[in-house]
C-alpha cells in the first residue's frame, strides 16, 4: 500500500500538459523529459537564459554581448554585460488595451489597462524628475499594494530611481531603520489605511521618522499635509504622459528590499534590472502564467512577493488582482470570485484560518487554475482543503527568498501534484543538500550552486561573502555553492519536503523575522534580565512565538506578556503574537557566551 507521502492527489490532464508553457519550451529546445530539461537549464545556463529572455520578450536598448561574465568569479557574476535596458519596458510589450490591474473601490470592481498604467507611470517619472530626483536616488513606497503603489513602483524604476520597499505594518522605529539604511530621499504613502474594520494612521506613523519628504496619494477625506515639506498628489503629479525610460546597465539597482537574518539589523538586499527576469521566468515555468491569466496574491511591496507579482504578471502579459484589506475574511473570497482570479497565491497560515472558519466555502472559485504557496512550511491537510475550494486544483509550492529573486525549489503543472511537496528545483537554479558534516545527502541544509540569474551579489549593510559563501564546501563538480538556511528532505519518489530553517530566524504568519530582533524589542523591560525568542510548531502546525525569559523575580505572567506584546507591537510588528512565556533560570550558551536557541525548541 502506498504511504501517505506517495499518495497522488492531482494528476495533470492531457490538455494541461499539452498547453503548458514548460511543455512548449521543452519542445522548442528538443527535450521531452523534465529532469533532463532541468539539467539543461543549469548545465547550459547561458543558452537557457538567452532563450527565455527571447521568449519573455525582454527589451533592450542595447543588446548584451553575452549572457554572463564571470571575470569576478561565480560569487559576483555580471549578467548581460555591456547591454542597456530598463526592465519596466518589458512590462508593456503586450496589447495596450488589455487589463493590467483589477482592484476594488467601495466594493466595486475597477480595471486599469496596460495603456493607462503605463501613462500613470510616465506621469510619475516626469513628476519625480521635475521635483529634482535623479538616477539612483532611493525613494520609498510604504503603503498597501494598490493601483497607485504599482504605478509608483514602475515609475520610480522607469526614471532610474531605486524603490525602497517597506511594509506598512512595521512600527515607526523599524521604518526609520530601513529608510536610514537605504538613504531614502522621500516616501510615497497615504493618509490612512483600512484593515479588518480599523483605520490605521499611516501618514502619522511615517511622519515620526523625520524623512525629508512625504508624497501623499489621493484621499478625498484628507486634502492637506501636516508637515510643510510634504506634498499632496495634486501638487506632485504632472500631466505629461510621455516618458522615455532611463537607459541603465543591467546590474544597476532598481529595488532595495529587506530580509531579516540572524543579526539584529535587517539585511538590505538590492534587486537589479536582471532580477525580474528570474521572477518572470519562474512564473512562466512553474505557476504557468499566460496572457489573460489573473493573479491575486495578498502581499505588499515590502515583501518580495509584491515586486515578484508585478514582474511575474506584467512581463507575462497577465493581470494583477489587488486586494488591500485582510484576506482572512469573506470579502476577500468574494473579490477572488468576482475578479475571476485564475492563480491565487497564499501563505499557509491563511489557509489554516480559512479551514477553521469555513469562510471561503460559499464562493465559486472554479475559475482558479492553480494555487501557489510560499512564506512558511505548509501542511498536507490544509493544502488538500485548499485544493478542494476550487474543485481540486494543484498547488505550486514555491520556496526561495528575497536574495534569490524567486525560488530555488517549486513544482510544475505537468507533474503529479502532492500536497505540501515540491517536485523540482526551479529552472535555471540548482542545489544540493548537505548533512552536518557538509557532505551531500538526501536530507540537510540547502546549498545553492552558482551562478544563477536572480541570486544576489551584494548586500548594502553586510558582508555578502561572509553571509552566503564563507566556509562553504565546493559542489560535486567543484562548483561554488552558497548557503541558504533552509532544511529539506528528498523523498524516495524524487519530491522534496521542507523541514524549516536551520538558523535562528522564524516565519510568523508568513513574515520572516530574526530572534535577535524580537529579543532586542524586549530588552528595555525592567523585569527582564535576558530573553530568547524561538518559533515552535503549535497544535495547528504553524509557527508560534515562544519567549524564554530570565527575570529579576517571579513576575506575573499575564502582566509581563502584555508588556512584551506592547513592545513588539510598537517596535516591530503587531502581527507577531506571543503564544507563551516560559520562565527559565538561565539560557543555554556556548563557552564563548553565544546563545544556543535550538536547545530550547
Coordinates of C-alpha atoms in Angstrom, one line a residue, residues 343-548:
X343 CA -3.9 32.0 -9.9
X344 CA -4.2 32.5 -6.2
X345 CA -1.1 32.8 -4.0
X346 CA -1.3 32.2 -0.3
X347 CA 0.7 31.7 2.9
X348 CA -0.2 28.5 4.7
X349 CA -1.3 30.3 7.9
X350 CA -4.1 31.9 5.9
X351 CA -5.4 28.6 4.6
X352 CA -5.5 27.2 8.2
X353 CA -7.6 30.1 9.3
X354 CA -10.0 29.7 6.3
X355 CA -10.3 26.0 7.1
X356 CA -11.2 26.7 10.7
X357 CA -13.7 29.4 9.9
X358 CA -15.0 27.8 6.6
X359 CA -15.4 31.4 5.4
X360 CA -14.4 30.7 1.8
X361 CA -16.7 27.7 1.2
X362 CA -19.6 29.7 -0.1
X363 CA -17.8 31.1 -3.1
X364 CA -17.3 29.9 -6.6
X365 CA -13.6 29.6 -7.2
X366 CA -13.9 27.2 -10.2
X367 CA -12.1 29.7 -12.4
X368 CA -8.9 29.2 -10.4
X369 CA -6.4 27.0 -12.4
X370 CA -3.6 26.8 -9.9
X371 CA -2.8 27.9 -6.3
X372 CA 0.7 28.8 -5.2
X373 CA 2.1 28.7 -1.6
X374 CA 5.1 30.3 -0.1
X375 CA 6.4 32.0 3.1
X376 CA 6.4 29.1 5.5
X377 CA 6.0 25.3 5.7
X378 CA 2.6 24.1 4.5
X379 CA 0.8 21.0 5.8
X380 CA -1.0 18.3 3.9
X381 CA -4.4 18.5 5.4
X382 CA -4.7 22.3 4.9
X383 CA -3.4 22.1 1.4
X384 CA -5.8 19.3 0.5
X385 CA -8.6 21.6 1.8
X386 CA -7.3 24.5 -0.3
X387 CA -7.3 22.3 -3.4
X388 CA -11.0 21.4 -2.7
X389 CA -12.1 25.1 -2.6
X390 CA -11.5 25.2 -6.3
X391 CA -12.7 21.8 -7.2
X392 CA -9.4 20.0 -7.0
X393 CA -6.7 22.3 -8.4
X394 CA -3.0 21.9 -8.0
X395 CA -0.8 23.9 -5.6
X396 CA 2.6 25.1 -6.8
X397 CA 4.8 25.1 -3.7
X398 CA 7.3 27.9 -4.1
X399 CA 10.4 28.2 -1.9
X400 CA 13.2 30.8 -2.2
X401 CA 13.8 34.2 -0.9
X402 CA 14.4 37.9 -1.5
X403 CA 18.1 37.2 -2.2
X404 CA 17.1 34.7 -4.9
X405 CA 14.6 36.9 -6.7
X406 CA 12.2 34.0 -6.7
X407 CA 12.5 30.3 -5.8
X408 CA 15.1 27.6 -6.0
X409 CA 12.5 24.8 -5.4
X410 CA 9.0 24.5 -6.7
X411 CA 6.6 22.4 -8.7
X412 CA 5.1 22.4 -12.2
X413 CA 1.6 21.9 -13.6
X414 CA 2.8 18.9 -15.8
X415 CA 3.7 16.7 -12.8
X416 CA 1.6 14.9 -10.3
X417 CA 0.7 17.3 -7.5
X418 CA 1.2 16.2 -3.9
X419 CA 0.0 18.4 -1.1
X420 CA 2.9 20.2 0.7
X421 CA 5.6 18.6 -1.5
X422 CA 7.9 20.2 -4.1
X423 CA 8.5 18.3 -7.3
X424 CA 11.6 20.0 -8.8
X425 CA 14.3 22.6 -8.5
X426 CA 13.4 25.7 -10.4
X427 CA 14.5 26.0 -14.0
X428 CA 17.9 27.7 -14.2
X429 CA 18.7 27.0 -10.5
X430 CA 20.3 24.0 -8.8
X431 CA 21.2 23.0 -5.3
X432 CA 22.4 20.1 -3.2
X433 CA 21.6 19.1 0.4
X434 CA 24.4 19.0 3.0
X435 CA 24.4 17.0 6.2
X436 CA 26.1 18.1 9.4
X437 CA 29.5 17.1 8.1
X438 CA 29.0 19.2 4.9
X439 CA 28.6 16.0 2.8
X440 CA 26.0 15.7 0.1
X441 CA 22.9 13.9 1.4
X442 CA 19.2 13.3 0.9
X443 CA 18.4 15.4 4.0
X444 CA 20.1 18.5 5.2
X445 CA 20.8 22.2 4.6
X446 CA 20.3 23.7 1.1
X447 CA 23.4 24.8 -0.7
X448 CA 22.6 26.7 -4.0
X449 CA 25.0 26.2 -6.9
X450 CA 26.2 29.4 -8.5
X451 CA 25.9 31.2 -10.9
X452 CA 22.1 31.7 -11.5
X453 CA 20.1 34.7 -12.5
X454 CA 18.3 36.2 -9.5
X455 CA 20.9 35.4 -6.9
X456 CA 22.1 38.5 -5.0
X457 CA 25.7 39.6 -5.5
X458 CA 25.9 42.3 -2.8
X459 CA 24.3 43.4 0.5
X460 CA 24.2 47.1 1.4
X461 CA 24.9 46.7 5.1
X462 CA 26.5 43.3 5.4
X463 CA 29.4 41.3 4.0
X464 CA 27.9 39.3 1.2
X465 CA 30.7 36.7 1.1
X466 CA 30.7 36.1 4.8
X467 CA 26.9 35.5 5.0
X468 CA 26.5 33.3 1.9
X469 CA 29.9 31.8 0.9
X470 CA 32.3 31.7 3.8
X471 CA 33.3 28.2 4.9
X472 CA 31.0 26.6 2.2
X473 CA 32.4 23.4 0.5
X474 CA 32.7 23.1 -3.2
X475 CA 29.9 21.4 -5.2
X476 CA 30.0 17.8 -6.6
X477 CA 31.9 19.1 -9.7
X478 CA 33.9 21.8 -8.0
X479 CA 31.2 24.4 -8.2
X480 CA 30.9 27.4 -5.9
X481 CA 28.0 27.0 -3.5
X482 CA 26.1 29.5 -1.3
X483 CA 24.3 28.7 1.9
X484 CA 20.6 29.5 2.1
X485 CA 19.5 28.3 5.5
X486 CA 16.6 26.0 4.6
X487 CA 16.5 22.3 5.5
X488 CA 14.9 19.8 3.1
X489 CA 14.4 16.1 2.8
X490 CA 14.4 14.4 -0.6
X491 CA 11.9 11.6 -0.7
X492 CA 12.1 8.2 -2.5
X493 CA 9.8 9.5 -5.3
X494 CA 12.2 12.4 -6.0
X495 CA 10.0 15.0 -4.5
X496 CA 11.1 17.3 -1.6
X497 CA 9.6 18.1 1.8
X498 CA 10.5 21.3 3.6
X499 CA 11.8 20.8 7.2
X500 CA 12.2 24.5 8.1
X501 CA 15.0 26.9 8.8
X502 CA 18.5 26.0 10.1
X503 CA 19.3 29.4 11.5
X504 CA 17.7 31.4 14.2
X505 CA 15.0 33.1 12.1
X506 CA 11.4 32.1 12.1
X507 CA 8.3 32.7 10.0
X508 CA 5.4 34.2 11.9
X509 CA 2.3 34.3 9.7
X510 CA 4.5 34.2 6.6
X511 CA 6.7 37.1 7.7
X512 CA 10.4 36.2 8.3
X513 CA 11.9 37.7 11.5
X514 CA 15.0 37.0 13.4
X515 CA 15.1 36.0 17.1
X516 CA 17.5 38.8 17.7
X517 CA 15.1 41.5 16.5
X518 CA 12.4 40.2 18.9
X519 CA 14.8 39.9 21.8
X520 CA 16.0 43.4 21.2
X521 CA 12.5 44.8 21.3
X522 CA 12.0 43.3 24.8
X523 CA 15.4 44.5 26.2
X524 CA 14.1 47.6 28.0
X525 CA 11.5 45.9 30.1
X526 CA 13.0 46.3 33.6
X527 CA 11.9 42.9 35.0
X528 CA 13.7 41.0 32.2
X529 CA 17.3 40.0 32.6
X530 CA 17.5 38.1 29.4
X531 CA 15.2 36.6 26.8
X532 CA 15.3 34.1 24.0
X533 CA 12.7 34.0 21.2
X534 CA 12.0 30.8 19.4
X535 CA 9.5 29.6 16.8
X536 CA 7.7 26.4 17.9
X537 CA 5.3 24.3 15.9
X538 CA 1.9 24.5 17.6
X539 CA -1.2 22.4 17.6
X540 CA -2.2 23.7 14.1
X541 CA 1.4 23.0 13.0
X542 CA 2.2 26.7 12.3
X543 CA 5.0 28.6 14.0
X544 CA 4.1 30.0 17.4
X545 CA 6.3 32.6 19.1
X546 CA 7.5 31.5 22.5
X547 CA 9.6 33.7 24.8
X548 CA 12.0 32.1 27.3

